[in-house]
mmCIF file of C-alpha atoms in Angstrom:
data_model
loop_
_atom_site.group_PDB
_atom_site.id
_atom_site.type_symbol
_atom_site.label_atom_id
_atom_site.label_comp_id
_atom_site.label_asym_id
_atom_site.label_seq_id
_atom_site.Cartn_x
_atom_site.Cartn_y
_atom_site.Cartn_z
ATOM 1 C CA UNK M 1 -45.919 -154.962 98.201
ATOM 2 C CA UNK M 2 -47.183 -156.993 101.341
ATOM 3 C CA UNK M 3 -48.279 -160.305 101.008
ATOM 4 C CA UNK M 4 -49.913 -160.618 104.348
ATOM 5 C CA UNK M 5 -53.640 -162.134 104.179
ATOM 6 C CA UNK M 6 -56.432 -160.099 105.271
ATOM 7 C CA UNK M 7 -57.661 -161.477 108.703
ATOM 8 C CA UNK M 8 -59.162 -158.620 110.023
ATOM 9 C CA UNK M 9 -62.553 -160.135 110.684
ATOM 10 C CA UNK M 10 -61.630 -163.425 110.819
ATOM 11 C CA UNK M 11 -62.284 -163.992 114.938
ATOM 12 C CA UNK M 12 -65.844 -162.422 116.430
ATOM 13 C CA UNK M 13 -65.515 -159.040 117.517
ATOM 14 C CA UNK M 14 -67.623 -157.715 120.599
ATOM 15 C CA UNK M 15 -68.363 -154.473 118.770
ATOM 16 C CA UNK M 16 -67.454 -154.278 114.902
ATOM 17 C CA UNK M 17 -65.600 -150.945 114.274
ATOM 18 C CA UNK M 18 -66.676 -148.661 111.488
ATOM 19 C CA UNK M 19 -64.499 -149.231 108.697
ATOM 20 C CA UNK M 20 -61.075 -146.827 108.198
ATOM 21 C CA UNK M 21 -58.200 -146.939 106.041
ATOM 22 C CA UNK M 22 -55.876 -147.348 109.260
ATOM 23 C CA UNK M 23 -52.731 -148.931 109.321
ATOM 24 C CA UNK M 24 -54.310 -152.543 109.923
ATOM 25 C CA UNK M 25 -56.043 -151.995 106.941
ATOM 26 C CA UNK M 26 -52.702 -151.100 105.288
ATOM 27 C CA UNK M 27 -50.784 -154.221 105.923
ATOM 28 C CA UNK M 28 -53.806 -156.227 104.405
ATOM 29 C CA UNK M 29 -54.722 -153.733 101.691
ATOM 30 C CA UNK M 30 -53.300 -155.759 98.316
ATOM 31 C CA UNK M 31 -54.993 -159.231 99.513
ATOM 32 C CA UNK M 32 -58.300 -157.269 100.929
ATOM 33 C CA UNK M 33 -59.427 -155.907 97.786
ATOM 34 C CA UNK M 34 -57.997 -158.434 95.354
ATOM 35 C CA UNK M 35 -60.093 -160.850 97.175
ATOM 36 C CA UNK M 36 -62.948 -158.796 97.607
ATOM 37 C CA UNK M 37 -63.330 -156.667 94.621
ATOM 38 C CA UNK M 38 -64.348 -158.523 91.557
ATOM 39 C CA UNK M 39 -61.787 -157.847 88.365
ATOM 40 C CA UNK M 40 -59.740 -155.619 90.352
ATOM 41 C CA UNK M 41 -56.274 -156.448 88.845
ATOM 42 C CA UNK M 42 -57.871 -156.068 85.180
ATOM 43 C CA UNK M 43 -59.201 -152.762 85.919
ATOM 44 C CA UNK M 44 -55.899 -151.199 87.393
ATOM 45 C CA UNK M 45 -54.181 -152.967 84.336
ATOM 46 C CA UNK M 46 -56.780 -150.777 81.727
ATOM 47 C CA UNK M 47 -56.592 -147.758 83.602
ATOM 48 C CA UNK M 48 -52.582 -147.518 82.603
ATOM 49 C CA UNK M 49 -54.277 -148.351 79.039
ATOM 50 C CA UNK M 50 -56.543 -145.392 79.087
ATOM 51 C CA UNK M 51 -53.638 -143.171 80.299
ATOM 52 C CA UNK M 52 -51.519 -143.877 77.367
ATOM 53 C CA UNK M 53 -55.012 -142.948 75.600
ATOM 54 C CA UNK M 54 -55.386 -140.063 76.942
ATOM 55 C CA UNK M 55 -53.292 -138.358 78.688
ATOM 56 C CA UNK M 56 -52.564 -134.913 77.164
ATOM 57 C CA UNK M 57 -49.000 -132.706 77.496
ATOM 58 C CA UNK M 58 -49.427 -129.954 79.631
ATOM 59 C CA UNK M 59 -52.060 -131.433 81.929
ATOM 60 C CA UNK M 60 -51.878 -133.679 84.932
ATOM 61 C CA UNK M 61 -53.313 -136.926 86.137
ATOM 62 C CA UNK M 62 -55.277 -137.393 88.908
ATOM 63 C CA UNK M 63 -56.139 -140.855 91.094
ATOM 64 C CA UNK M 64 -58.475 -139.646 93.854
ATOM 65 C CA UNK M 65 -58.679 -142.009 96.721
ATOM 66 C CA UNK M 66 -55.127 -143.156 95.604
ATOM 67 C CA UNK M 67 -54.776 -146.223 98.465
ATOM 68 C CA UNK M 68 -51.480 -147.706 98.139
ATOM 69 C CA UNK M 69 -51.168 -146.072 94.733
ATOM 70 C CA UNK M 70 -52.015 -149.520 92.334
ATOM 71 C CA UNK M 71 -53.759 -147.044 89.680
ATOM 72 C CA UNK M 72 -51.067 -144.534 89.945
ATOM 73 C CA UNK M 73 -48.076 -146.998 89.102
ATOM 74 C CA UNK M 74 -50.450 -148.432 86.290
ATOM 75 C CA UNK M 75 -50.626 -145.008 85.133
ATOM 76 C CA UNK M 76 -47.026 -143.714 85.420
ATOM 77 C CA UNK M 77 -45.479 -146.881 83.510
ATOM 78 C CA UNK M 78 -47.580 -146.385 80.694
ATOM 79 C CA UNK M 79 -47.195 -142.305 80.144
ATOM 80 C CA UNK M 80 -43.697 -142.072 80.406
ATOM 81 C CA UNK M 81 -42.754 -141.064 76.749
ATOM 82 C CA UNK M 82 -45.732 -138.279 77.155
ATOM 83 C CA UNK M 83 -44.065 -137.268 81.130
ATOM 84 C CA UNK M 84 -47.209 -135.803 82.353
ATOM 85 C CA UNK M 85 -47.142 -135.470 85.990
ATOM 86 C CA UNK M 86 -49.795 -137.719 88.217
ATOM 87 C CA UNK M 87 -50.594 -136.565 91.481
ATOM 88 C CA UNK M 88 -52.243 -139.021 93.723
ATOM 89 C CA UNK M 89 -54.552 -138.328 96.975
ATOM 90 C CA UNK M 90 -55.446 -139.769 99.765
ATOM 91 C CA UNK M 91 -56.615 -138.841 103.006
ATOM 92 C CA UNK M 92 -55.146 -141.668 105.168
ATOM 93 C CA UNK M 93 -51.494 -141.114 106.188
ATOM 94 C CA UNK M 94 -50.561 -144.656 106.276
ATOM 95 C CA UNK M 95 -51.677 -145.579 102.705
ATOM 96 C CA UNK M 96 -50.146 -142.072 101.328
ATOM 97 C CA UNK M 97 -46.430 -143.529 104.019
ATOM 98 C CA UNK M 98 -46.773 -146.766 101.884
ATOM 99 C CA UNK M 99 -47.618 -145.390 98.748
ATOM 100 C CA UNK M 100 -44.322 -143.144 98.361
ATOM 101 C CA UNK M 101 -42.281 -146.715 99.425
ATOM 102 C CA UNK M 102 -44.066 -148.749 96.665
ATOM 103 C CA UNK M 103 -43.594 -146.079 94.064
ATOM 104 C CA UNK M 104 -39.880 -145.442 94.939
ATOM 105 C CA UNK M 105 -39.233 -149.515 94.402
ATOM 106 C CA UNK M 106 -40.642 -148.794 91.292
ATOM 107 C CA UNK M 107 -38.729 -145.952 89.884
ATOM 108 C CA UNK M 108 -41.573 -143.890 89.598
ATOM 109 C CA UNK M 109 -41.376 -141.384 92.484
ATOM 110 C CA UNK M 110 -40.272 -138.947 90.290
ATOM 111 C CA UNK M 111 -43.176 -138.363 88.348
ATOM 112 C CA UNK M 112 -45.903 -138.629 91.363
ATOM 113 C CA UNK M 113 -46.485 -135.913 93.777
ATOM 114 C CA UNK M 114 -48.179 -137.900 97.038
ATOM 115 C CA UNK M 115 -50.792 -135.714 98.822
ATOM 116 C CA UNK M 116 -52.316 -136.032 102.002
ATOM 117 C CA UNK M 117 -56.138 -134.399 101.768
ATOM 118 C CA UNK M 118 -59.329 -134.823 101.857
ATOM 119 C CA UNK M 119 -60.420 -135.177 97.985
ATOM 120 C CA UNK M 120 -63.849 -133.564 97.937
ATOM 121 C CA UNK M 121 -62.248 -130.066 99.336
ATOM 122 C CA UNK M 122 -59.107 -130.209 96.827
ATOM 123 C CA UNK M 123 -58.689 -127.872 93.945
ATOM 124 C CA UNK M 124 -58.078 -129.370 90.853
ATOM 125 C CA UNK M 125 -55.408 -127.881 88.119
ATOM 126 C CA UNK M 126 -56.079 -128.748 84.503
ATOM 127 C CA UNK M 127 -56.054 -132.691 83.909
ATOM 128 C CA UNK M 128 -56.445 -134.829 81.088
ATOM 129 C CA UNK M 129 -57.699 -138.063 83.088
ATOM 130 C CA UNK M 130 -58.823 -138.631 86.497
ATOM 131 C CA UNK M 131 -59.460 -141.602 88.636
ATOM 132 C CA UNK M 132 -61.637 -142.258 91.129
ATOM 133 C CA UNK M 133 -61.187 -145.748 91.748
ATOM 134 C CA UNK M 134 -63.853 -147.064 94.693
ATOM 135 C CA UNK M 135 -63.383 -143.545 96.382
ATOM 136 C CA UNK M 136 -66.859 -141.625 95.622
ATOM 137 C CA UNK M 137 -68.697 -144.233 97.470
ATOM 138 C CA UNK M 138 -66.792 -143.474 100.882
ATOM 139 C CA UNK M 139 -67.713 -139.538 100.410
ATOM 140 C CA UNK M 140 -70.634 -138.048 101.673
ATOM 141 C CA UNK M 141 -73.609 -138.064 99.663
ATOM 142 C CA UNK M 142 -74.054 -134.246 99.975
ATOM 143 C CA UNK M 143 -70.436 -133.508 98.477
ATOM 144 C CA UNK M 144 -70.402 -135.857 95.561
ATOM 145 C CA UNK M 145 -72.282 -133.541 92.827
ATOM 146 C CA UNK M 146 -69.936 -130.424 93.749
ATOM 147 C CA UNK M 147 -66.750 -132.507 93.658
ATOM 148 C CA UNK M 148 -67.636 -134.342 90.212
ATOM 149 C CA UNK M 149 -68.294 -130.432 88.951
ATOM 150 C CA UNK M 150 -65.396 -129.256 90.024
ATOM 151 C CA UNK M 151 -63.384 -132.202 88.424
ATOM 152 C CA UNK M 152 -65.496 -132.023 84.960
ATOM 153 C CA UNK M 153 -64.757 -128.202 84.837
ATOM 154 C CA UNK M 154 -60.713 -129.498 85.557
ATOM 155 C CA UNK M 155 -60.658 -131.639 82.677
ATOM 156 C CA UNK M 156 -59.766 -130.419 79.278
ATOM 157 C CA UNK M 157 -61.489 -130.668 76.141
ATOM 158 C CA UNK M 158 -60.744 -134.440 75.593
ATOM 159 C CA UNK M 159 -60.048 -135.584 79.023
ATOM 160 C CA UNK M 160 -61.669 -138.124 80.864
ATOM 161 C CA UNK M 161 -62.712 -139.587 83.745
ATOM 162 C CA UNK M 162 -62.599 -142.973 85.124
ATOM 163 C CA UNK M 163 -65.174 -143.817 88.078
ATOM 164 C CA UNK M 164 -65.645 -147.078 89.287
ATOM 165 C CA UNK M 165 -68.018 -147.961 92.227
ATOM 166 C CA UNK M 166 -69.965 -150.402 93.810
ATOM 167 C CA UNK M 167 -73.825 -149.946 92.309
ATOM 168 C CA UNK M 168 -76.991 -150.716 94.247
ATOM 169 C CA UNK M 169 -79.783 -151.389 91.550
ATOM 170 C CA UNK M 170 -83.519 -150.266 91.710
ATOM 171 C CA UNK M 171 -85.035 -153.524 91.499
ATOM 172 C CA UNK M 172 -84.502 -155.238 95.217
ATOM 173 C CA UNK M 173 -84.865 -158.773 93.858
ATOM 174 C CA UNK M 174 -81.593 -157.678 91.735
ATOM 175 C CA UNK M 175 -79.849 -155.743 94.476
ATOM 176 C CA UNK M 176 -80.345 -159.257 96.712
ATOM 177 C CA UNK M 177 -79.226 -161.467 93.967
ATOM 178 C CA UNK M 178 -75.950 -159.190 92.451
ATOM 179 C CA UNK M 179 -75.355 -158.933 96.496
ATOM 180 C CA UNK M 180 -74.984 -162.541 97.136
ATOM 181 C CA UNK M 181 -73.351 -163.258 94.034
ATOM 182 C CA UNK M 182 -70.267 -160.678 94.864
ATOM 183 C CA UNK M 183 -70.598 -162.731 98.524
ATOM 184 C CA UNK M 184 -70.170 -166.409 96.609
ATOM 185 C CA UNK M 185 -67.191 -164.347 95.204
ATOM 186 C CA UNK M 186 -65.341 -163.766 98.718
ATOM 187 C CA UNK M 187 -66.857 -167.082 99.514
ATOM 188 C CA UNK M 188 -64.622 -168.698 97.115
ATOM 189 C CA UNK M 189 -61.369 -166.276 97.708
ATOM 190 C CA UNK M 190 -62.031 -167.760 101.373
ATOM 191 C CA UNK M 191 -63.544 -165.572 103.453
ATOM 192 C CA UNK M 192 -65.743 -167.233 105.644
ATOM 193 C CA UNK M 193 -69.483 -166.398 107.029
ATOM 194 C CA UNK M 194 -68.186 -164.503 109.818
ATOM 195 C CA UNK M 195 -65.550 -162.407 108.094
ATOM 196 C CA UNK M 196 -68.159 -161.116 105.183
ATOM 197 C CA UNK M 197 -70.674 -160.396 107.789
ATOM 198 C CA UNK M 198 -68.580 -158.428 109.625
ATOM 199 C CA UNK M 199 -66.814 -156.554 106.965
ATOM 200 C CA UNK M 200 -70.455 -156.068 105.433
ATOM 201 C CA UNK M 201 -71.555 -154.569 109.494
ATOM 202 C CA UNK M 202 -68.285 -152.318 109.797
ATOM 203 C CA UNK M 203 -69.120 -150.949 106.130
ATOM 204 C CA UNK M 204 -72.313 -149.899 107.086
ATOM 205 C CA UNK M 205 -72.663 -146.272 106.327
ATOM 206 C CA UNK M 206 -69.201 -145.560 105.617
ATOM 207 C CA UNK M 207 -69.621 -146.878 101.784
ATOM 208 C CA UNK M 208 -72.899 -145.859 100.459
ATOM 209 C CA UNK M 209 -73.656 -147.184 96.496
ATOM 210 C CA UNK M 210 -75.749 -145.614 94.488
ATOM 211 C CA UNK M 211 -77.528 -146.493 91.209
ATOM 212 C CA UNK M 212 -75.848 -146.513 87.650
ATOM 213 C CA UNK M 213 -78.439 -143.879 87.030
ATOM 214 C CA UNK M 214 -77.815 -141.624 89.650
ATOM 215 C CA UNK M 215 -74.338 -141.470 88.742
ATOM 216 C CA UNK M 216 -74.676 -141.326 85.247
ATOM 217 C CA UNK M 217 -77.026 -138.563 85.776
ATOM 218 C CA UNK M 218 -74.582 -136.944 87.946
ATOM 219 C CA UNK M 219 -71.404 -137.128 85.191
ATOM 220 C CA UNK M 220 -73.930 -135.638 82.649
ATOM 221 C CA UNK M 221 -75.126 -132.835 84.875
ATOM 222 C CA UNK M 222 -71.483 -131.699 85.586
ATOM 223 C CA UNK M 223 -70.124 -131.480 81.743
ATOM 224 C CA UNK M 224 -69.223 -134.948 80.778
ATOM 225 C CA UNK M 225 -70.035 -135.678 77.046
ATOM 226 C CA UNK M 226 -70.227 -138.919 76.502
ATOM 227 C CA UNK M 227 -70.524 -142.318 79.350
ATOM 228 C CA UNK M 228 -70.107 -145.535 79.095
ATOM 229 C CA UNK M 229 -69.768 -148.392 80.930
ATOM 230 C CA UNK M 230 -66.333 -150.012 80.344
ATOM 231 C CA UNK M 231 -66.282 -152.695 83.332
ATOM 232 C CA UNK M 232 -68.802 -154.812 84.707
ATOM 233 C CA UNK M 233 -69.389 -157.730 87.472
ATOM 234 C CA UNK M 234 -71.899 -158.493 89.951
ATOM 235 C CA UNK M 235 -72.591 -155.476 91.879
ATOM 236 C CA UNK M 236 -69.094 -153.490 90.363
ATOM 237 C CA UNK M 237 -68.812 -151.052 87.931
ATOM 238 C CA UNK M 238 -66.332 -148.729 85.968
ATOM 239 C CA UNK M 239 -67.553 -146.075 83.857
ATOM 240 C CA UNK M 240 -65.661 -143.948 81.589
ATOM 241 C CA UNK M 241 -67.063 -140.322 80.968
ATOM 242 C CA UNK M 242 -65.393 -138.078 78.148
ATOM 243 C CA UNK M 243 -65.774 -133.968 78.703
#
């Protein structure tokens, strides 16, 4: 996997782009997000946990949003005595390019089918666990309730799915302060003043939180039995919702 550091905003731009999952990104990918995203390598690490859980013969896994495929390999290396087959989405072609190299160094090709889409206009076959790790919050507002439907009526009896998001809260006074705490976070992985300004500018509308309520709301509306809240820091959150 690349080692290179994530320097993207590290100089003033004139203009800050919106942000894509582009090949730039790409390069920088494993340091952006272990640097940026609190407890990331602990919750890629427990998602292969909860596929050894619950993974069911007969059904498929899903990671939705699949990036360079870090939830995928967690899952594949910890199924393989049950061999269910994980397919993994994504709609950027240079993190689905990189994906299929990383998973081939692994040995795990085999078992993954890579696909290039947009994941709120897939169709789902029957699954036993799905994974949407930090991808709802990059799809439009208006398509989240019919996706999460169409994923809960996917899911057998059993099955489970594994959403983890960035959360605004109600309060303002505890949006500000879970805010700046996750920013003394990237503060202290080294990203400077400029770089988390920047990154927070070229986010802007492209990754929209919402409230543990709203989504919780959302999981129970579509099917899902029972939801907890596995993961937790600062502003970051994984829930776990059983159909």
């Amino acid at each position: 996997m690349s080692d290179q550091q994530d320097r993207i905003y590290a100089t003033a731009h004139d203009q800050v782009a919106r942000f894509s999952f582009d090949e730039t990104v790409v390069k920088v990918f494993p340091d952006m997000i272990r640097r940026s995203v609190p407890g990331y390598p602990t919750m890629i690490d427990m998602i292969g946990v909860l596929a050894a859980r619950y993974a069911q013969a007969g059904t498929c896994l899903y990671d939705l949003g699949s990036s360079l495929g870090a939830a995928t390999t967690a899952m594949a290396a910890l199924t393989r005595e049950v061999g269910v087959p994980i397919v993994a989405v994504d709609n950027s072609p240079a993190m689905i390019e990189q994906a299929g190299v990383l998973l081939r160094e692994a040995g795990l090709a085999e078992r993954v089918t890579l696909t290039e889409a947009d994941v709120a206009s897939l169709s789902f076959d029957p699954c036993s666990m799905a994974v949407l790790n930090f991808t709802l919050q990059f799809i439009p507002l208006a398509q989240r309730d019919d996706l999460i439907r169409r994923l809960a009526e996917a899911t057998v009896p059993g099955g489970i799915l594994v959403l983890s998001e960035k959360i605004r809260f109600e309060e303002a006074e505890e949006d500000a302060q879970q805010i700046e705490l996750h920013h003394a976070f990237k503060r202290n992985n080294g990203y400077s003043e400029l770089e988390i300004s920047q990154k927070r500018n070229a986010l802007e509308n492209v990754l929209i939180p919402e409230t543990l309520a709203a989504h919780e709301a959302r999981l129970r509306q579509a099917g899902y039995r029972q939801i907890h809240v596995w993961f937790r820091c600062f502003n970051f959150m994984s829930l776990l919702a059983v159909r």
